[in-house]
Coordinates of C-alpha atoms in Angstrom, one line a residue:
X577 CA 2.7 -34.9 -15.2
X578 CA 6.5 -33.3 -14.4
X579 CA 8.3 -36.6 -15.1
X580 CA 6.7 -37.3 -19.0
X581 CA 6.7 -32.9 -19.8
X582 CA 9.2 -33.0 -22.6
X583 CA 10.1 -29.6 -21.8
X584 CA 12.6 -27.4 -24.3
X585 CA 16.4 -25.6 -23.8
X586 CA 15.7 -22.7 -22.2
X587 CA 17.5 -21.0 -25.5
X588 CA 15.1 -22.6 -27.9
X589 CA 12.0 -22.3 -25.8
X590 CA 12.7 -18.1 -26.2
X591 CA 13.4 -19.1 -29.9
X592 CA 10.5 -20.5 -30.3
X593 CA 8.0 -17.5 -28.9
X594 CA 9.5 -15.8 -32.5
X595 CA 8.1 -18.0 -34.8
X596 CA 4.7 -18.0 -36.4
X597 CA 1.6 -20.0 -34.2
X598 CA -0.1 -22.9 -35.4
X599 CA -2.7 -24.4 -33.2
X600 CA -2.0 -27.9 -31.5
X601 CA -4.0 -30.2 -29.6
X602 CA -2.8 -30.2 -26.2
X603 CA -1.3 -33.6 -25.7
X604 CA 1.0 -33.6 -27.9
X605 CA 3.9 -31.3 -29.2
X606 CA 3.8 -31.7 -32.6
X607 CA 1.8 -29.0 -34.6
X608 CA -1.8 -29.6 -35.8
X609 CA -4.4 -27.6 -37.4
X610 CA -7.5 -27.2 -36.6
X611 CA -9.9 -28.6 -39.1
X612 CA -12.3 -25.4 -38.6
X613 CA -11.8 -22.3 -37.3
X614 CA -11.6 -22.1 -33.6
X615 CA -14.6 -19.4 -33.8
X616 CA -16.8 -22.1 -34.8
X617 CA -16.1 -24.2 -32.0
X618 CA -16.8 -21.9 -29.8
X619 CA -20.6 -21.0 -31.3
X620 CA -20.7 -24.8 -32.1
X621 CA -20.3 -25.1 -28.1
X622 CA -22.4 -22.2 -27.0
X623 CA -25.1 -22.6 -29.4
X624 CA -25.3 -26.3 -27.5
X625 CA -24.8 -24.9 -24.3
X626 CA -28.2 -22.2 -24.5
X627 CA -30.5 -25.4 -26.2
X628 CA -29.2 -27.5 -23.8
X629 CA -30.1 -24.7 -20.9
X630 CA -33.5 -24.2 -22.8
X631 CA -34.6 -28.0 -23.2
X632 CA -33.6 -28.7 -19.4
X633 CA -36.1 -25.5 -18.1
X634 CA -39.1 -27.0 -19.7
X635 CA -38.4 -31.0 -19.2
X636 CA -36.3 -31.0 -15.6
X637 CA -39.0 -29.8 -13.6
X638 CA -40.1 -33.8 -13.1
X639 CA -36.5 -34.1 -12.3
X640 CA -36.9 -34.0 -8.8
X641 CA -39.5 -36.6 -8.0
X642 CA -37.3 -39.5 -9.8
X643 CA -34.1 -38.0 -8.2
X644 CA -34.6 -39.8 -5.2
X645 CA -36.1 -42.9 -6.6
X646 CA -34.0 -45.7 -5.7
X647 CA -31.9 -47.6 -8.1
X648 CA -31.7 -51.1 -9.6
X649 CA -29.7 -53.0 -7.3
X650 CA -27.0 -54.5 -8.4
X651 CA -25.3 -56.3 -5.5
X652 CA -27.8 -57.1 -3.1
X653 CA -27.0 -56.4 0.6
X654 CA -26.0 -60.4 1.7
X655 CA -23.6 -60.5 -2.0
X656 CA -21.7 -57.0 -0.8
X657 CA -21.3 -58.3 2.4
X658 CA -19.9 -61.3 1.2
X659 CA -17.3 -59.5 -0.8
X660 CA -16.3 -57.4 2.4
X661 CA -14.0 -60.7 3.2
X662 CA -11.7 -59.8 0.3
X663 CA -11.2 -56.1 2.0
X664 CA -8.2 -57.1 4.1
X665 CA -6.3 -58.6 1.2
X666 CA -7.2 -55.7 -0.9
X667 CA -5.8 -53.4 1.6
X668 CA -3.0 -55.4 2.2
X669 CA -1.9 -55.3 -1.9
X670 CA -1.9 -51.6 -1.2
X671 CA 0.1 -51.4 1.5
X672 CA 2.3 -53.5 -0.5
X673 CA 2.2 -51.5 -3.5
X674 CA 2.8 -48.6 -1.7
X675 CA 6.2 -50.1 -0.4
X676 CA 6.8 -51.4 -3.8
X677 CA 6.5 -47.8 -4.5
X678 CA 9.3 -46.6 -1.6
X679 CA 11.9 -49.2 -2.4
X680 CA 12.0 -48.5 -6.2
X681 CA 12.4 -44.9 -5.9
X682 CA 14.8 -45.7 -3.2
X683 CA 16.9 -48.4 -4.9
X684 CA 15.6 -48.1 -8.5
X685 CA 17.0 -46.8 -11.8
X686 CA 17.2 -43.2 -11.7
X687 CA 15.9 -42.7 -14.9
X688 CA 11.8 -42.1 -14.5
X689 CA 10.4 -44.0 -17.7
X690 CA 12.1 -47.3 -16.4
X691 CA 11.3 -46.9 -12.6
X692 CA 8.1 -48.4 -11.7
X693 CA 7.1 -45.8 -9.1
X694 CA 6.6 -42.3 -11.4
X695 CA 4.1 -44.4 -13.9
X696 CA 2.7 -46.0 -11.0
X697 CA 1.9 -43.0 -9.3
X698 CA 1.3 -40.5 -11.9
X699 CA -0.4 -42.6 -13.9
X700 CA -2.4 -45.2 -12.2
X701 CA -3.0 -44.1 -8.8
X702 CA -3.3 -40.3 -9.4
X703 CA -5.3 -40.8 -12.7
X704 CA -6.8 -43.8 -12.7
X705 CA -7.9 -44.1 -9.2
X706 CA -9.7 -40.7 -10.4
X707 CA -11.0 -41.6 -13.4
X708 CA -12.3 -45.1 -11.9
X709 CA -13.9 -43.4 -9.0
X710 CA -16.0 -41.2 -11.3
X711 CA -17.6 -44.9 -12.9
X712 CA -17.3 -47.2 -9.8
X713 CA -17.6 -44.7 -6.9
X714 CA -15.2 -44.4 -4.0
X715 CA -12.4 -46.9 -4.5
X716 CA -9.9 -45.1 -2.8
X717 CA -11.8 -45.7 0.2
X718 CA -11.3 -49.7 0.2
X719 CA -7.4 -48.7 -1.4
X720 CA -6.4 -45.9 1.0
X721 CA -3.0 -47.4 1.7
X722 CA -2.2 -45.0 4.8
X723 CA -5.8 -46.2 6.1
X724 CA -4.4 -49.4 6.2
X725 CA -1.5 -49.0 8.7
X726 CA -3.1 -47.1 10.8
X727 CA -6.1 -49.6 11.5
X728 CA -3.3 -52.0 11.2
X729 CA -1.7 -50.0 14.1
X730 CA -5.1 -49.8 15.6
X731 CA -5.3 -53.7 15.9
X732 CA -2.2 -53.2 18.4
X733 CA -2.6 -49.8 20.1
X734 CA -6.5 -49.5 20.2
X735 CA -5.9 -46.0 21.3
X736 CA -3.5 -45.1 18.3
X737 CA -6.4 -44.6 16.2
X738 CA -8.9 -42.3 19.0
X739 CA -6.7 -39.4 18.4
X740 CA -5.2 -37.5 21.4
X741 CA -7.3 -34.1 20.1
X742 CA -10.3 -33.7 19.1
X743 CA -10.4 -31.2 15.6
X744 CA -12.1 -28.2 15.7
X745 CA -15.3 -28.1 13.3
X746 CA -13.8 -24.4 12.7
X747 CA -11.1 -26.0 10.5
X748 CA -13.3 -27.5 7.8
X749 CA -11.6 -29.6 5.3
X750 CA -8.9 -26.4 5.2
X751 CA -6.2 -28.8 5.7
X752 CA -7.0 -31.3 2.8
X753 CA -7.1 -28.1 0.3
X754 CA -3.9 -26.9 1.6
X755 CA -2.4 -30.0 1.2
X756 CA -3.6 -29.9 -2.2
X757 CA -2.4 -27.1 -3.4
X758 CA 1.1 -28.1 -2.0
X759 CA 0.5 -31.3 -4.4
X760 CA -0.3 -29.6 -6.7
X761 CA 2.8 -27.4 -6.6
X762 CA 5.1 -30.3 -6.4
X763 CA 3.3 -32.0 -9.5
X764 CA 3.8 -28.6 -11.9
X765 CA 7.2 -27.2 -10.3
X766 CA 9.3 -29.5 -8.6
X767 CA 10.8 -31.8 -11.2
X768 CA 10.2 -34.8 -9.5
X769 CA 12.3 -37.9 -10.1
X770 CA 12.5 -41.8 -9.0
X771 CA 14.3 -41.2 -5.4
X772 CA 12.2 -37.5 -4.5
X773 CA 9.2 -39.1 -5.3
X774 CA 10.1 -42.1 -3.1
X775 CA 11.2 -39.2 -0.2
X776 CA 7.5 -37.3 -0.6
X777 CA 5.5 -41.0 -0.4
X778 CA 7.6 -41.6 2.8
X779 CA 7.2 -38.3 4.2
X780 CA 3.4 -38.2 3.9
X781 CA 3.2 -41.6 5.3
X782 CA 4.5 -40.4 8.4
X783 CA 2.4 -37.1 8.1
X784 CA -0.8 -39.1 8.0
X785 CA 0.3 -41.3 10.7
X786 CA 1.1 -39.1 13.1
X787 CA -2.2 -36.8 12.1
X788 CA -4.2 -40.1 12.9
X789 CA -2.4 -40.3 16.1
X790 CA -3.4 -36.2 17.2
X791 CA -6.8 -36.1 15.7
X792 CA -8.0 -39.6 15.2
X793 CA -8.6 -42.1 12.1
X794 CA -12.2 -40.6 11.2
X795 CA -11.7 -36.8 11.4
X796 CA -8.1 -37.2 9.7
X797 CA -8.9 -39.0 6.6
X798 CA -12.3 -36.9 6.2
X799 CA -10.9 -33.6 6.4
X800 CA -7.5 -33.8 6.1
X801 CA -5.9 -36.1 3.7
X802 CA -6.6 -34.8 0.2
X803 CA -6.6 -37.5 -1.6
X804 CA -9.5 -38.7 0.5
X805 CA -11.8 -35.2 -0.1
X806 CA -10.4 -35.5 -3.9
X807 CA -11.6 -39.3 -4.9
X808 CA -14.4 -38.9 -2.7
X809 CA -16.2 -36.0 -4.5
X810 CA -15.4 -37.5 -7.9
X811 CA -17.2 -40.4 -6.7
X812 CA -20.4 -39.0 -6.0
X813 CA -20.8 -38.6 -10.1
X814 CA -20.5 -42.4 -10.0
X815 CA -23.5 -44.3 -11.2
X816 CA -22.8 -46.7 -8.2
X817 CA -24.2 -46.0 -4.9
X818 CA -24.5 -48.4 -1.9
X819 CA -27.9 -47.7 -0.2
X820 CA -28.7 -49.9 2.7
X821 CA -26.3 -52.3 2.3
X822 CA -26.6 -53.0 -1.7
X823 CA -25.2 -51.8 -4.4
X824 CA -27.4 -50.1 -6.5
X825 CA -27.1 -47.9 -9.9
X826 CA -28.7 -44.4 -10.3
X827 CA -28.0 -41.6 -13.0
X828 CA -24.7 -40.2 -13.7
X829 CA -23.7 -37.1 -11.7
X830 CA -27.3 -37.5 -9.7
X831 CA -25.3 -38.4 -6.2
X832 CA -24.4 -34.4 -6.3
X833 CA -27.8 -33.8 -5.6
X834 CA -28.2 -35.4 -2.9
X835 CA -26.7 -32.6 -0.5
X836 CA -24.8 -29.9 -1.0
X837 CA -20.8 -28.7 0.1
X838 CA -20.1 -29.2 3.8
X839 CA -18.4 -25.0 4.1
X840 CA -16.5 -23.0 2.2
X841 CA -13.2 -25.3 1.9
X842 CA -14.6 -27.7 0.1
X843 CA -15.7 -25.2 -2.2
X844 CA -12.6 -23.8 -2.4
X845 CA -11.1 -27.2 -3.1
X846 CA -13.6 -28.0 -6.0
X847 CA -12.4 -24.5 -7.8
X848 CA -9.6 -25.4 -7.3
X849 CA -9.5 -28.5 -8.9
X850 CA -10.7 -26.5 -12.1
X851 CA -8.7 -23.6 -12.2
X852 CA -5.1 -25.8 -11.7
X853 CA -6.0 -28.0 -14.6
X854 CA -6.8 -25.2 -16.1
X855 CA -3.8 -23.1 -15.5
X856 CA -1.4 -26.3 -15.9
X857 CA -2.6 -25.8 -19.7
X858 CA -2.2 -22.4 -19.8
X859 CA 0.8 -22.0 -18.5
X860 CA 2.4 -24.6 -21.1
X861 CA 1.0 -22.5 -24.1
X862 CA 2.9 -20.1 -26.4
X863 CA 0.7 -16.7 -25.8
X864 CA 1.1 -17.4 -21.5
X865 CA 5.0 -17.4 -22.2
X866 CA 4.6 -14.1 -24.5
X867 CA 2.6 -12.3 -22.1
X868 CA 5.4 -12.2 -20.0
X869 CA 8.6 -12.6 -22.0
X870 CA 7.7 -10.4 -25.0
X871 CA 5.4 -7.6 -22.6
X872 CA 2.8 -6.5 -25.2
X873 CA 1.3 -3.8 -22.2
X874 CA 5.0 -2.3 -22.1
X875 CA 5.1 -2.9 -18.8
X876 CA 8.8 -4.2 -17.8
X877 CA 10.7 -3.1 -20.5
X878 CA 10.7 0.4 -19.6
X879 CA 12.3 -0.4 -16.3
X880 CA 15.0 -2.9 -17.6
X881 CA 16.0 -1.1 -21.0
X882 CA 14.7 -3.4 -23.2
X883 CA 12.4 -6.5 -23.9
X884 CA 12.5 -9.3 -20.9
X885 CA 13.1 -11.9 -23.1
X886 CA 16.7 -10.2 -23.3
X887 CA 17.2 -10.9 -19.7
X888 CA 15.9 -14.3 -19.5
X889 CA 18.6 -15.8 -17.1
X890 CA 17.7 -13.1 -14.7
X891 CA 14.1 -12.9 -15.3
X892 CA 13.3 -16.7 -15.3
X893 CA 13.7 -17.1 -11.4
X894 CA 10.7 -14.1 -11.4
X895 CA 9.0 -15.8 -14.2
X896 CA 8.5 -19.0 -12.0
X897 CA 7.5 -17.2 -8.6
X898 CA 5.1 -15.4 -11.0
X899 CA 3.6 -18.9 -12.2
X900 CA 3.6 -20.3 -8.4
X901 CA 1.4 -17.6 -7.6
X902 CA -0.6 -17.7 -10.3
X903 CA -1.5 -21.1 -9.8
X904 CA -2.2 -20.5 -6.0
X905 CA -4.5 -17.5 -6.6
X906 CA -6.1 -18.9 -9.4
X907 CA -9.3 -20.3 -7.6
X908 CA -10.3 -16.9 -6.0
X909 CA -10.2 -16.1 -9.8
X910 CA -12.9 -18.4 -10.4
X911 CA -14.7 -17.8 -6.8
X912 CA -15.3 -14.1 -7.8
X913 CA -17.0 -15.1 -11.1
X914 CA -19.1 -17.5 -9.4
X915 CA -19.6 -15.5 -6.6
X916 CA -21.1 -12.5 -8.9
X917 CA -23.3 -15.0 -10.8
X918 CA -25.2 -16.3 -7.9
X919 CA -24.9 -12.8 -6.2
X920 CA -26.9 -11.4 -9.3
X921 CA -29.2 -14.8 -9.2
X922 CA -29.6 -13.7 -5.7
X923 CA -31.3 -10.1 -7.1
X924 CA -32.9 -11.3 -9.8
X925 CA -35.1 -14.2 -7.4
X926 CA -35.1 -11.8 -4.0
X927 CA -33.9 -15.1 -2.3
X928 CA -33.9 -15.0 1.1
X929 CA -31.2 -17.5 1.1
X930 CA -27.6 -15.9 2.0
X931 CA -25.1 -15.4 -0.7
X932 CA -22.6 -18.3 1.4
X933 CA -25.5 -20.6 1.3
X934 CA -26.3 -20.2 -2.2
X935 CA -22.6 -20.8 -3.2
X936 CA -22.4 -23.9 -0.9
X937 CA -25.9 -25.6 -2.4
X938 CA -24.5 -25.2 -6.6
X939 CA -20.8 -26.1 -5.4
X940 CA -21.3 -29.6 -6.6
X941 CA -22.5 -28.6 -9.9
X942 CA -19.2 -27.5 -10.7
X943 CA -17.8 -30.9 -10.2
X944 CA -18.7 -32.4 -14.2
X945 CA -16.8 -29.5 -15.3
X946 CA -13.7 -30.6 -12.6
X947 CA -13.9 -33.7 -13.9
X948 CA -13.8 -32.9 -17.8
X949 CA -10.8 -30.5 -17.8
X950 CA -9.3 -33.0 -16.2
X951 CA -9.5 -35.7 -18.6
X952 CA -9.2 -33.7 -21.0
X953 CA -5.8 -32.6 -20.4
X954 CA -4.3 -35.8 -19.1
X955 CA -6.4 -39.0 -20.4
X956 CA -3.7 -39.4 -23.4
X957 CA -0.9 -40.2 -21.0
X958 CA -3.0 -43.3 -20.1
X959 CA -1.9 -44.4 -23.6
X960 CA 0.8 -42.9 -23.8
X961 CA 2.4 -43.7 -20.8
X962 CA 0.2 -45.6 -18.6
X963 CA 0.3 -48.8 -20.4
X964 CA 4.5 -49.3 -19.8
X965 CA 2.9 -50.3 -16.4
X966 CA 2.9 -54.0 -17.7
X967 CA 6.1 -54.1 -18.9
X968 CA 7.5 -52.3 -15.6
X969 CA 5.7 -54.8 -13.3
X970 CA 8.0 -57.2 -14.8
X971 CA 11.4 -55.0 -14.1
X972 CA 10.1 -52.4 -11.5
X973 CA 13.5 -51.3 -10.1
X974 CA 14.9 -51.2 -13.9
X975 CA 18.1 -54.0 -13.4
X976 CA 16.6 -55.7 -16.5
X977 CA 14.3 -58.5 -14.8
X978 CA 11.5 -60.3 -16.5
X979 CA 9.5 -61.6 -13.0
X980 CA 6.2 -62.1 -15.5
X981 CA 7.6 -62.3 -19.1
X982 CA 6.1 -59.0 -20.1
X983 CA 9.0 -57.0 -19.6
X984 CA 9.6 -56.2 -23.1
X985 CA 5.8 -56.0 -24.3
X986 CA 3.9 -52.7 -24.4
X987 CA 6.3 -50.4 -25.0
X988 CA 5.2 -48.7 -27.5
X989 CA 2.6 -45.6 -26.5
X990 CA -0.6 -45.7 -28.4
X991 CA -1.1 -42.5 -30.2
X992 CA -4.2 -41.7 -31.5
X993 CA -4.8 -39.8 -34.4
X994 CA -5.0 -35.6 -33.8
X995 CA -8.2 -34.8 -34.7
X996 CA -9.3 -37.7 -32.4
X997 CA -7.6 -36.3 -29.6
X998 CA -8.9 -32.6 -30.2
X999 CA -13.2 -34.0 -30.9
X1000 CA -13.3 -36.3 -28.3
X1001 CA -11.5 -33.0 -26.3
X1002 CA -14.5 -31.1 -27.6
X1003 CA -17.2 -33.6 -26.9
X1004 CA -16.0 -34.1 -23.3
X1005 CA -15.9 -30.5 -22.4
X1006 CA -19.3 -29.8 -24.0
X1007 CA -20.3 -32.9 -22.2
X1008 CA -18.7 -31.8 -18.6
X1009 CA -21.0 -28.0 -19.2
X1010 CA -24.2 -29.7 -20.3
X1011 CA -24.6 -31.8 -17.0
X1012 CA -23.2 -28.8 -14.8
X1013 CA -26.2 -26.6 -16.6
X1014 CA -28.6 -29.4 -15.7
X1015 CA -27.7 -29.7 -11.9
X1016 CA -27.2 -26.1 -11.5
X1017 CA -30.9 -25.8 -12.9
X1018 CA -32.3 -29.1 -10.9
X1019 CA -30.8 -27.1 -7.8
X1020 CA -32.4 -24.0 -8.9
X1021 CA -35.9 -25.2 -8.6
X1022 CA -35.0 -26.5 -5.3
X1023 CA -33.7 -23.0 -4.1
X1024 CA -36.1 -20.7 -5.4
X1025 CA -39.1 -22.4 -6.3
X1026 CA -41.0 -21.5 -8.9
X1027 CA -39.7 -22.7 -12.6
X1028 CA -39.5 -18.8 -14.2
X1029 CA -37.5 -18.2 -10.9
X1030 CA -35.2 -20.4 -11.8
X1031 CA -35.1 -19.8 -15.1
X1032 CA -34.3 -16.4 -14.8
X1033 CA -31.5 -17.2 -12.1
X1034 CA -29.6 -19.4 -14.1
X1035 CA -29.1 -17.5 -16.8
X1036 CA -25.7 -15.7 -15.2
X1037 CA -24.6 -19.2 -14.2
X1038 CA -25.1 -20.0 -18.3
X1039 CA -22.9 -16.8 -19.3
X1040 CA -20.5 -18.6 -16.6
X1041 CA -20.5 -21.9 -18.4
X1042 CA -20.2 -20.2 -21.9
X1043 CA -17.4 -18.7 -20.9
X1044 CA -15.5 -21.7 -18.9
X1045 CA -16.6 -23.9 -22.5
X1046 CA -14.6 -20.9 -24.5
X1047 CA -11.5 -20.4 -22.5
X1048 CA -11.8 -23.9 -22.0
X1049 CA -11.4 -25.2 -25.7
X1050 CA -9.1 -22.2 -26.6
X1051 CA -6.8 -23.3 -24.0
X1052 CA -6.6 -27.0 -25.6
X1053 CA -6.4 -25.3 -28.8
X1054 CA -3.2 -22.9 -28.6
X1055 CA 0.1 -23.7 -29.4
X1056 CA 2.6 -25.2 -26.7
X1057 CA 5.7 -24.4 -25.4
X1058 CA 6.5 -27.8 -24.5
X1059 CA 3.9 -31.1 -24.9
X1060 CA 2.6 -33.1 -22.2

């Protein structure tokens, strides 16, 4: 998160690409060893990956009779209906919140570690909404504070919430991926503080309500408001599901079976939610910065007369466009490896299903992976960070209140040990591969049939998941140019 990057001088950032690397977990900026080799990880992972793949082709092939087996409720359908009466109050705390969240940044201290609004945001909503979702299933959908006040503006101009257009099905969910892309972009590049924050809540209040107002309440927060599209596919991994009315459990990740990505945008927009976490640690390590500022291929210091870190006050403005649009075409990266594996899948079966439709039915099986890199990368600033939230509830615009006596209390970040940090980094992304390998192969049987057939197809789609595990745990593994 841009407000909590403790990010060096530009002079001793350079400085630094000249000294000796040491690996370092990624959350932190202080230098740790590995307690192996890195090597070792990476066949530790592998080798788990291939008897993972091998144990799922001869056991998963009952898979898909229980899939659809209803689970054990756990709300009945009179009890959830029950509950519903609490939803106005719910949505009305959020609305509230959300204000909270306006006048802070607005009025507040300008310094973001004693402002209620960056930890609240970054931290709680971004994150924990996310991370909540992917146990309890679509919360955002009961918190959606811009759903709120526009079916509170509903209740007074019935027509406000109709839409005056009708949107084309052409246009997919294209408008929540751009929109999170530009989030995105604001999150890694645009410094944000107390009072721009504030500014970017209030203009994308008014964006949503005016897009309710042009296309309706349904269409707008389906396929256009990102936040929408991004909690509501993490939910689907939720063991939580309401069927019928009740609330019922099922398997982990098993609601991403049930049907497969509406067109290509939401595929788009699940890659994409892998390659920017991935490239947000990448572009913080040491060899990213030396690719560029030290040119091992020899390719710009020919043409300035010398190496680019020599020019670094002209070079940096360069440096960041290069980054923007790295990040931006990072998920047709991605798209092109997938896009070969089930093309060769697609030869190796003679499936007359179309290469699109092949990409559309596995999309979701890429989610676990979204999901891991994720928390992965950004679970320690719950600790770190995330728990001031209790001391700035009780002084949210910083003027040194104490509204609930806890204003002084939990201060102090929790930092667990290192080699915590980097195993249960490990463990997760194994974790995230292993049930990506299992759906991709649940959805194999479905698509071509026969279990050899799908055996054989996923092996590409293994060499895929190998290779995300590797890059994935050497990126967590390199040393940083600044800590998160």
């Amino acid at each position: 998160m841009t407000f909590i990057q403790r990010r060096c001088a530009a002079p001793l950032a350079c400085f630094s690409m000249l000294l000796p690397w040491t690996a370092q977990a990624h959350s932190f900026g202080v230098i740790y060893n590995l307690p192996v080799p890195f090597w070792l990880y990476a066949y530790g992972a592998t080798a788990a990956l291939v008897l993972s793949f091998l144990v799922v082709a001869f056991f998963a092939a009952g898979t898909l009779a229980s899939e659809a087996r209803p689970g054990r409720v756990l709300l009945s359908a009179t009890r959830l209906a029950a509950l519903r009466r609490f939803k106005p109050w719910v949505q009305l705390v959020s609305v509230l919140l959300l204000l909270l969240c306006l006048a802070t940044g607005f009025f507040g201290h300008r310094n973001p570690y004693q402002n209620f609004n960056m930890t609240f945001f970054w931290i709680v909503c971004v994150l924990g909404i996310a991370y909540l979702s992917a146990l309890l299933g679509n919360l955002y959908g009961l918190l959606n504070p811009w759903r709120a006040l526009a079916d509170g503006i509903g209740r007074i101009w019935p027509g406000f919430v109709r839409g005056r257009w009708q949107l084309p099905a052409a246009f997919g969910s294209w408008p929540a991926l751009l929109l999170y892309m530009a989030f995105i972009w604001v999150e890694l590049f645009a410094s944000i503080r107390p009072y721009s924050l504030a500014t970017l809540l209030a203009g994308y209040t008014v964006f949503n309500l005016l897009g309710v107002w042009c296309v309706g309440a349904r269409d707008w927060f389906t396929r256009c408001e990102f936040f929408g599209l991004l909690f509501g596919l993490i939910a689907r991994m939720a063991p939580l599901h309401r069927v019928q009315g009740a609330l019922r459990w099922r398997l982990p990740c098993s609601g991403l079976l049930q049907e497969r990505a509406a067109d290509f945008s939401v595929l788009l927009f699940i890659l994409f939610m892998l390659s920017s976490t991935a490239f947000d640690g990448l572009k913080a390590t040491l060899p990213w910065m030396k690719l560029f500022w030290h040119d091992p291929f020899n390719v710009l210091t020919p043409q300035l007369g010398g190496p680019p870190l020599y020019f670094y006050a002209q070079l940096q403005p360069w440096y960041e466009r290069l980054e923007v649009a790295s990040l931006l075409l990072s998920p047709l990266l991605y798209l092109a490896a997938y896009a070969l594996c089930l093309a060769l899948a697609k030869a190796i079966t003679r499936s007359p299903l179309t290469l699109r439709e092949l990409m559309l039915r596995f999309a979701y099986s890429l989610l676990p992976i979204a999901l891991v890199y994720n928390v992965t990368h950004y679970y320690t600033l719950l600790l770190t960070q995330g728990i001031t939230i209790f001391s700035l509830v009780s002084d949210p615009f910083g003027w040194g209140w104490n509204l609930f006596g806890t204003a002084r209390q939990w201060r102090t970040p929790i930092l667990p040990s290192m080699d915590f940090v980097w195993h249960s980094q490990v463990a997760l992304i194994l974790i995230g591969h292993v049930v990506s390998v299992v759906l991709a192969h649940i959805e194999a049987l479905r698509c071509f049939g026969s279990r050899r057939l799908a055996l054989l197809s996923q092996l590409p789609m293994l060499l895929l998941m190998v290779a995300f595990t590797t890059a994935g745990l050497w990126i967590l593994s390199q040393p940083l140019q600044a800590g998160h």
